[in-house]
Amino acid sequence: MGLKSDLVTALFFARKDTGKNLRVFALIILAIAFATANIIIINGFMDGFSNSLVDATLDISSGHINIYPKENDRYVEGLGIKELKLDGMENVAAYSSRLYSSGTLSYNGKTKTIKIVALDPEKEHGVTKILEKIEEGGELTKENEILISYRLAEDLRARAGEEATLVFENGVSKTYRIKGIIRIGATDLDENGVIMYMNEANNALGLSGKASIIMIKLSKRELAEEYRDFLKKELGVSKVKVWSEEIEAITGFMNTVKKMTDTVIAVGLFAAAVSVGVIIYVNVIYRRRQIGIMKAVGMKSSLIFTVYLMEALLLAGVGVAAGDALGYIGTKYLETRPFYCPIIKEYISAKFYTYLLYDASIVSTAAVVVAGMYPALIASRTNIIKAIWGT
Amino acid sequence: MKIIETRNLKKTYTLGKVEVNALNGVNASVEEGEFVAIMGPSGSGKSTFLNMVGMLDVPTSGKIYLNSTEITKMDEHKRVEYRLRNIGFVFQFFNLFIELTALENVMFPMMLSGHPFYKERAVELLEIVGLKARINHLPSELSGGEQQRVTIARALANQPKLLLTDEPTANLDTRTAKEIMELFIRLNKEQRQTIIVVTHNPELGAQADRIIHFRDGRVVEE
């Protein structure tokens, strides 16, 4: 009895047995297929959600590399020289300096505390999409113009085109025209954010060439880690963060959500695997006499184990293939039908990656095969005499 | 030449707290090419003896020689291999694989033994038992007699030295039982197939070369 003839015989019997009851077979396939598709679609959706969240964060408040002031400093010094060096640097696609400050904004007898984000609109466009989030009015074109967040506009009952008084943290007070109202999708800025020109804020605060952050966009974000030390050296800065560090909170949140979805997936997979195991087990019990005959004729216990394991493998093969197809179609469908997420103010869609097929296939097949092991073991241990004579 | 020989064969079963001596020191032998019937009342140890000789079960003590090889001390792996190549079984309840056709049922032992022409040989065997026209039928589509013929063809698949049958005609009508008896006789006479048949049927017993009578786990008469 060679290995080849053993496997041929095992496959022959497994095929015959699984094909015996097509309805049961179809039900098992469905259970495996849905469990597999579930893995692909949920993970595809989570990947899409995660990517959208990361992209949205990078689009609003971070470059691929961000330069911060030195320890105990409030501002990045020597902004002009640093920007000059960045202008000629390879793989630096764009950069934008921002100055963060605070103050109050008064309109029509009402006053609110504000967070000031001062920037150069032209440079900011190269790095983030924050200035594309205007709901009402238009973009900044003059130094005496500001953009205010939609919540601030609601609180002050201010509209685009009207004038409001801004008091900076140093007590300087100036009147600005509200050019537009923005809805960014970042909670803090949407609460009380005011966007204005960088030079105007520097002047009002009595500063010159100061920034709170320099956000740098590279030709590829994957280069960020590689460029960190290079930029530290070239620009003489010490506190540099890459984009992946900036989104650590999001990554942590996504990991938590992933654990929850993994639990849901595991429960679905467990249910499918148990149903396969139970059906094979019932089949083994029902076929006890036949298994006894198999052994009496000369089938080794190990080969009987292989028959039932192969049966699980056959079911897994067909079920997983169907699940892969179903998962692919489902994920692609969700890819083309994004839905709006009010938290990040972005449309989120699932995203299909080939690795999802591999992962789902491996996990589902392994679960079904493990589920098939117990009944296969029971079958292989069948006592010939008891099985044939039913004692 | 003795194809089978048992020496002081004993088998004790434990049923709850009670020990039952199914075989109580059996000494018996069968010559090659012989057709032997084993008869006796129910519970006399006939089937237990057949299970021991067929290597389906192991004795509590004593020795069994099959073709001069002691089979009682073989490990499970060797027993299966030896059983596959040397012993064919025909059971009372036909015991065919219900999802396999007659042809596939007969092919099965040869697939296990790695026979190179298992399909051709299976067709040949079904022709011998008179079922060539029914090779693609499932057991559910065959009569009791036809199913028993398939079982006999399957038992002969690997050209066993020994054909063991346990009440092969018990579930058949008189005419079919006679046909099966004739088939056994033909196999014994024409192919010198050694056959041991456990039976209550005196007509089948009368066709055998020799009858071994069992009672209370012992051979009482030969």
PDB file of N, CA, C and O in Angstrom, chain B residues 15-63:
ATOM      1  N   LEU B  15     -18.323  -8.485  30.196  1.00  0.00           N
ATOM      2  CA  LEU B  15     -19.603  -7.787  30.035  1.00  0.00           C
ATOM      3  C   LEU B  15     -20.008  -7.255  31.398  1.00  0.00           C
ATOM      4  O   LEU B  15     -20.513  -7.997  32.241  1.00  0.00           O
ATOM      5  N   GLY B  16     -19.743  -6.008  31.657  1.00  0.00           N
ATOM      6  CA  GLY B  16     -19.978  -5.439  32.985  1.00  0.00           C
ATOM      7  C   GLY B  16     -19.003  -6.070  33.958  1.00  0.00           C
ATOM      8  O   GLY B  16     -17.796  -5.915  33.803  1.00  0.00           O
ATOM      9  N   LYS B  17     -19.542  -6.764  34.947  1.00  0.00           N
ATOM     10  CA  LYS B  17     -18.659  -7.404  35.923  1.00  0.00           C
ATOM     11  C   LYS B  17     -18.500  -8.902  35.628  1.00  0.00           C
ATOM     12  O   LYS B  17     -17.814  -9.621  36.358  1.00  0.00           O
ATOM     13  N   VAL B  18     -19.167  -9.339  34.553  1.00  0.00           N
ATOM     14  CA  VAL B  18     -19.160 -10.774  34.245  1.00  0.00           C
ATOM     15  C   VAL B  18     -18.155 -11.080  33.136  1.00  0.00           C
ATOM     16  O   VAL B  18     -18.077 -10.364  32.141  1.00  0.00           O
ATOM     17  N   GLU B  19     -17.375 -12.122  33.342  1.00  0.00           N
ATOM     18  CA  GLU B  19     -16.436 -12.551  32.311  1.00  0.00           C
ATOM     19  C   GLU B  19     -17.047 -13.703  31.529  1.00  0.00           C
ATOM     20  O   GLU B  19     -17.552 -14.672  32.111  1.00  0.00           O
ATOM     21  N   VAL B  20     -17.051 -13.568  30.206  1.00  0.00           N
ATOM     22  CA  VAL B  20     -17.647 -14.598  29.350  1.00  0.00           C
ATOM     23  C   VAL B  20     -16.533 -15.250  28.532  1.00  0.00           C
ATOM     24  O   VAL B  20     -15.790 -14.567  27.829  1.00  0.00           O
ATOM     25  N   ASN B  21     -16.438 -16.552  28.641  1.00  0.00           N
ATOM     26  CA  ASN B  21     -15.431 -17.276  27.848  1.00  0.00           C
ATOM     27  C   ASN B  21     -16.030 -17.672  26.513  1.00  0.00           C
ATOM     28  O   ASN B  21     -16.716 -18.691  26.398  1.00  0.00           O
ATOM     29  N   ALA B  22     -15.788 -16.853  25.504  1.00  0.00           N
ATOM     30  CA  ALA B  22     -16.361 -17.119  24.173  1.00  0.00           C
ATOM     31  C   ALA B  22     -15.632 -18.273  23.504  1.00  0.00           C
ATOM     32  O   ALA B  22     -16.249 -19.092  22.815  1.00  0.00           O
ATOM     33  N   LEU B  23     -14.334 -18.354  23.669  1.00  0.00           N
ATOM     34  CA  LEU B  23     -13.552 -19.488  23.158  1.00  0.00           C
ATOM     35  C   LEU B  23     -12.785 -20.080  24.340  1.00  0.00           C
ATOM     36  O   LEU B  23     -12.176 -19.347  25.125  1.00  0.00           O
ATOM     37  N   ASN B  24     -12.815 -21.400  24.415  1.00  0.00           N
ATOM     38  CA  ASN B  24     -12.304 -22.027  25.633  1.00  0.00           C
ATOM     39  C   ASN B  24     -11.245 -23.081  25.315  1.00  0.00           C
ATOM     40  O   ASN B  24     -11.353 -24.234  25.679  1.00  0.00           O
ATOM     41  N   GLY B  25     -10.222 -22.649  24.587  1.00  0.00           N
ATOM     42  CA  GLY B  25      -9.153 -23.580  24.224  1.00  0.00           C
ATOM     43  C   GLY B  25      -9.444 -24.328  22.938  1.00  0.00           C
ATOM     44  O   GLY B  25      -9.569 -25.557  22.926  1.00  0.00           O
ATOM     45  N   VAL B  26      -9.557 -23.609  21.828  1.00  0.00           N
ATOM     46  CA  VAL B  26      -9.908 -24.227  20.543  1.00  0.00           C
ATOM     47  C   VAL B  26      -8.648 -24.656  19.797  1.00  0.00           C
ATOM     48  O   VAL B  26      -7.739 -23.857  19.574  1.00  0.00           O
ATOM     49  N   ASN B  27      -8.615 -25.913  19.441  1.00  0.00           N
ATOM     50  CA  ASN B  27      -7.558 -26.438  18.573  1.00  0.00           C
ATOM     51  C   ASN B  27      -8.231 -26.899  17.295  1.00  0.00           C
ATOM     52  O   ASN B  27      -9.067 -27.803  17.302  1.00  0.00           O
ATOM     53  N   ALA B  28      -7.897 -26.239  16.216  1.00  0.00           N
ATOM     54  CA  ALA B  28      -8.519 -26.601  14.939  1.00  0.00           C
ATOM     55  C   ALA B  28      -7.567 -26.271  13.802  1.00  0.00           C
ATOM     56  O   ALA B  28      -6.659 -25.449  13.958  1.00  0.00           O
ATOM     57  N   SER B  29      -7.777 -26.922  12.674  1.00  0.00           N
ATOM     58  CA  SER B  29      -6.950 -26.596  11.503  1.00  0.00           C
ATOM     59  C   SER B  29      -7.751 -26.798  10.225  1.00  0.00           C
ATOM     60  O   SER B  29      -8.715 -27.563  10.195  1.00  0.00           O
ATOM     61  N   VAL B  30      -7.320 -26.076   9.195  1.00  0.00           N
ATOM     62  CA  VAL B  30      -7.976 -26.168   7.880  1.00  0.00           C
ATOM     63  C   VAL B  30      -6.884 -26.323   6.843  1.00  0.00           C
ATOM     64  O   VAL B  30      -5.886 -25.595   6.850  1.00  0.00           O
ATOM     65  N   GLU B  31      -7.087 -27.294   5.950  1.00  0.00           N
ATOM     66  CA  GLU B  31      -6.096 -27.534   4.884  1.00  0.00           C
ATOM     67  C   GLU B  31      -6.357 -26.583   3.715  1.00  0.00           C
ATOM     68  O   GLU B  31      -7.471 -26.127   3.506  1.00  0.00           O
ATOM     69  N   GLU B  32      -5.299 -26.312   2.968  1.00  0.00           N
ATOM     70  CA  GLU B  32      -5.423 -25.449   1.791  1.00  0.00           C
ATOM     71  C   GLU B  32      -6.392 -26.093   0.790  1.00  0.00           C
ATOM     72  O   GLU B  32      -6.304 -27.294   0.520  1.00  0.00           O
ATOM     73  N   GLY B  33      -7.309 -25.311   0.250  1.00  0.00           N
ATOM     74  CA  GLY B  33      -8.263 -25.802  -0.737  1.00  0.00           C
ATOM     75  C   GLY B  33      -9.468 -26.489  -0.130  1.00  0.00           C
ATOM     76  O   GLY B  33     -10.345 -26.970  -0.848  1.00  0.00           O
ATOM     77  N   GLU B  34      -9.540 -26.517   1.179  1.00  0.00           N
ATOM     78  CA  GLU B  34     -10.641 -27.184   1.863  1.00  0.00           C
ATOM     79  C   GLU B  34     -11.853 -26.263   1.983  1.00  0.00           C
ATOM     80  O   GLU B  34     -11.701 -25.040   2.043  1.00  0.00           O
ATOM     81  N   PHE B  35     -13.027 -26.857   2.014  1.00  0.00           N
ATOM     82  CA  PHE B  35     -14.267 -26.107   2.243  1.00  0.00           C
ATOM     83  C   PHE B  35     -14.819 -26.600   3.572  1.00  0.00           C
ATOM     84  O   PHE B  35     -15.311 -27.718   3.673  1.00  0.00           O
ATOM     85  N   VAL B  36     -14.686 -25.766   4.602  1.00  0.00           N
ATOM     86  CA  VAL B  36     -15.051 -26.189   5.956  1.00  0.00           C
ATOM     87  C   VAL B  36     -16.243 -25.399   6.452  1.00  0.00           C
ATOM     88  O   VAL B  36     -16.286 -24.176   6.314  1.00  0.00           O
ATOM     89  N   ALA B  37     -17.196 -26.115   7.009  1.00  0.00           N
ATOM     90  CA  ALA B  37     -18.354 -25.445   7.618  1.00  0.00           C
ATOM     91  C   ALA B  37     -18.197 -25.492   9.134  1.00  0.00           C
ATOM     92  O   ALA B  37     -17.773 -26.504   9.690  1.00  0.00           O
ATOM     93  N   ILE B  38     -18.500 -24.377   9.779  1.00  0.00           N
ATOM     94  CA  ILE B  38     -18.485 -24.343  11.237  1.00  0.00           C
ATOM     95  C   ILE B  38     -19.927 -24.205  11.696  1.00  0.00           C
ATOM     96  O   ILE B  38     -20.617 -23.262  11.304  1.00  0.00           O
ATOM     97  N   MET B  39     -20.362 -25.134  12.481  1.00  0.00           N
ATOM     98  CA  MET B  39     -21.759 -25.138  12.918  1.00  0.00           C
ATOM     99  C   MET B  39     -21.831 -25.272  14.433  1.00  0.00           C
ATOM    100  O   MET B  39     -20.873 -25.670  15.078  1.00  0.00           O
ATOM    101  N   GLY B  40     -22.981 -24.886  14.932  1.00  0.00           N
ATOM    102  CA  GLY B  40     -23.177 -24.968  16.373  1.00  0.00           C
ATOM    103  C   GLY B  40     -24.272 -24.013  16.786  1.00  0.00           C
ATOM    104  O   GLY B  40     -24.649 -23.123  16.014  1.00  0.00           O
ATOM    105  N   PRO B  41     -24.746 -24.161  18.012  1.00  0.00           N
ATOM    106  CA  PRO B  41     -25.821 -23.270  18.461  1.00  0.00           C
ATOM    107  C   PRO B  41     -25.328 -21.831  18.644  1.00  0.00           C
ATOM    108  O   PRO B  41     -24.129 -21.593  18.713  1.00  0.00           O
ATOM    109  N   SER B  42     -26.275 -20.905  18.735  1.00  0.00           N
ATOM    110  CA  SER B  42     -25.920 -19.508  18.951  1.00  0.00           C
ATOM    111  C   SER B  42     -25.141 -19.380  20.257  1.00  0.00           C
ATOM    112  O   SER B  42     -25.467 -20.041  21.255  1.00  0.00           O
ATOM    113  N   GLY B  43     -24.103 -18.560  20.247  1.00  0.00           N
ATOM    114  CA  GLY B  43     -23.295 -18.344  21.443  1.00  0.00           C
ATOM    115  C   GLY B  43     -22.271 -19.433  21.670  1.00  0.00           C
ATOM    116  O   GLY B  43     -21.629 -19.478  22.721  1.00  0.00           O
ATOM    117  N   SER B  44     -22.076 -20.307  20.679  1.00  0.00           N
ATOM    118  CA  SER B  44     -21.124 -21.411  20.866  1.00  0.00           C
ATOM    119  C   SER B  44     -19.685 -21.000  20.560  1.00  0.00           C
ATOM    120  O   SER B  44     -18.757 -21.759  20.811  1.00  0.00           O
ATOM    121  N   GLY B  45     -19.522 -19.787  19.989  1.00  0.00           N
ATOM    122  CA  GLY B  45     -18.165 -19.292  19.714  1.00  0.00           C
ATOM    123  C   GLY B  45     -17.767 -19.331  18.249  1.00  0.00           C
ATOM    124  O   GLY B  45     -16.617 -19.048  17.912  1.00  0.00           O
ATOM    125  N   LYS B  46     -18.722 -19.685  17.362  1.00  0.00           N
ATOM    126  CA  LYS B  46     -18.399 -19.814  15.925  1.00  0.00           C
ATOM    127  C   LYS B  46     -17.880 -18.487  15.341  1.00  0.00           C
ATOM    128  O   LYS B  46     -16.820 -18.439  14.721  1.00  0.00           O
ATOM    129  N   SER B  47     -18.685 -17.445  15.537  1.00  0.00           N
ATOM    130  CA  SER B  47     -18.321 -16.152  14.953  1.00  0.00           C
ATOM    131  C   SER B  47     -17.063 -15.587  15.606  1.00  0.00           C
ATOM    132  O   SER B  47     -16.231 -14.967  14.936  1.00  0.00           O
ATOM    133  N   THR B  48     -16.910 -15.811  16.908  1.00  0.00           N
ATOM    134  CA  THR B  48     -15.702 -15.335  17.601  1.00  0.00           C
ATOM    135  C   THR B  48     -14.473 -16.018  16.997  1.00  0.00           C
ATOM    136  O   THR B  48     -13.451 -15.363  16.750  1.00  0.00           O
ATOM    137  N   PHE B  49     -14.611 -17.314  16.751  1.00  0.00           N
ATOM    138  CA  PHE B  49     -13.513 -18.061  16.123  1.00  0.00           C
ATOM    139  C   PHE B  49     -13.176 -17.464  14.754  1.00  0.00           C
ATOM    140  O   PHE B  49     -12.007 -17.257  14.411  1.00  0.00           O
ATOM    141  N   LEU B  50     -14.232 -17.158  14.001  1.00  0.00           N
ATOM    142  CA  LEU B  50     -14.032 -16.589  12.658  1.00  0.00           C
ATOM    143  C   LEU B  50     -13.329 -15.226  12.760  1.00  0.00           C
ATOM    144  O   LEU B  50     -12.443 -14.919  11.958  1.00  0.00           O
ATOM    145  N   ASN B  51     -13.734 -14.418  13.742  1.00  0.00           N
ATOM    146  CA  ASN B  51     -13.106 -13.099  13.928  1.00  0.00           C
ATOM    147  C   ASN B  51     -11.625 -13.219  14.260  1.00  0.00           C
ATOM    148  O   ASN B  51     -10.807 -12.406  13.820  1.00  0.00           O
ATOM    149  N   MET B  52     -11.282 -14.256  15.069  1.00  0.00           N
ATOM    150  CA  MET B  52      -9.885 -14.464  15.456  1.00  0.00           C
ATOM    151  C   MET B  52      -9.058 -14.891  14.239  1.00  0.00           C
ATOM    152  O   MET B  52      -8.002 -14.337  13.965  1.00  0.00           O
ATOM    153  N   VAL B  53      -9.601 -15.877  13.516  1.00  0.00           N
ATOM    154  CA  VAL B  53      -8.904 -16.396  12.333  1.00  0.00           C
ATOM    155  C   VAL B  53      -8.809 -15.308  11.263  1.00  0.00           C
ATOM    156  O   VAL B  53      -7.812 -15.194  10.547  1.00  0.00           O
ATOM    157  N   GLY B  54      -9.842 -14.467  11.182  1.00  0.00           N
ATOM    158  CA  GLY B  54      -9.847 -13.385  10.178  1.00  0.00           C
ATOM    159  C   GLY B  54      -9.082 -12.159  10.623  1.00  0.00           C
ATOM    160  O   GLY B  54      -9.069 -11.149   9.925  1.00  0.00           O
ATOM    161  N   MET B  55      -8.475 -12.214  11.779  1.00  0.00           N
ATOM    162  CA  MET B  55      -7.636 -11.126  12.301  1.00  0.00           C
ATOM    163  C   MET B  55      -8.434  -9.849  12.574  1.00  0.00           C
ATOM    164  O   MET B  55      -7.900  -8.749  12.558  1.00  0.00           O
ATOM    165  N   LEU B  56      -9.736 -10.022  12.792  1.00  0.00           N
ATOM    166  CA  LEU B  56     -10.544  -8.853  13.147  1.00  0.00           C
ATOM    167  C   LEU B  56     -10.453  -8.593  14.650  1.00  0.00           C
ATOM    168  O   LEU B  56     -10.729  -7.500  15.116  1.00  0.00           O
ATOM    169  N   ASP B  57     -10.080  -9.615  15.387  1.00  0.00           N
ATOM    170  CA  ASP B  57      -9.999  -9.503  16.841  1.00  0.00           C
ATOM    171  C   ASP B  57      -8.785 -10.300  17.313  1.00  0.00           C
ATOM    172  O   ASP B  57      -8.280 -11.163  16.580  1.00  0.00           O
ATOM    173  N   VAL B  58      -8.337  -9.999  18.512  1.00  0.00           N
ATOM    174  CA  VAL B  58      -7.161 -10.717  19.030  1.00  0.00           C
ATOM    175  C   VAL B  58      -7.582 -11.656  20.167  1.00  0.00           C
ATOM    176  O   VAL B  58      -8.435 -11.310  20.983  1.00  0.00           O
ATOM    177  N   PRO B  59      -6.994 -12.834  20.206  1.00  0.00           N
ATOM    178  CA  PRO B  59      -7.368 -13.775  21.272  1.00  0.00           C
ATOM    179  C   PRO B  59      -6.790 -13.348  22.624  1.00  0.00           C
ATOM    180  O   PRO B  59      -5.812 -12.618  22.681  1.00  0.00           O
ATOM    181  N   THR B  60      -7.414 -13.822  23.670  1.00  0.00           N
ATOM    182  CA  THR B  60      -6.892 -13.563  25.016  1.00  0.00           C
ATOM    183  C   THR B  60      -5.606 -14.377  25.224  1.00  0.00           C
ATOM    184  O   THR B  60      -4.636 -13.891  25.789  1.00  0.00           O
ATOM    185  N   SER B  61      -5.632 -15.604  24.714  1.00  0.00           N
ATOM    186  CA  SER B  61      -4.408 -16.413  24.732  1.00  0.00           C
ATOM    187  C   SER B  61      -4.501 -17.465  23.632  1.00  0.00           C
ATOM    188  O   SER B  61      -5.532 -17.629  22.988  1.00  0.00           O
ATOM    189  N   GLY B  62      -3.401 -18.178  23.428  1.00  0.00           N
ATOM    190  CA  GLY B  62      -3.363 -19.171  22.365  1.00  0.00           C
ATOM    191  C   GLY B  62      -2.698 -18.606  21.117  1.00  0.00           C
ATOM    192  O   GLY B  62      -2.327 -17.422  21.081  1.00  0.00           O
ATOM    193  N   LYS B  63      -2.555 -19.475  20.124  1.00  0.00           N
ATOM    194  CA  LYS B  63      -1.841 -19.058  18.913  1.00  0.00           C
ATOM    195  C   LYS B  63      -2.650 -19.382  17.669  1.00  0.00           C
ATOM    196  O   LYS B  63      -3.378 -20.378  17.621  1.00  0.00           O
TER     197      LYS B  63
END
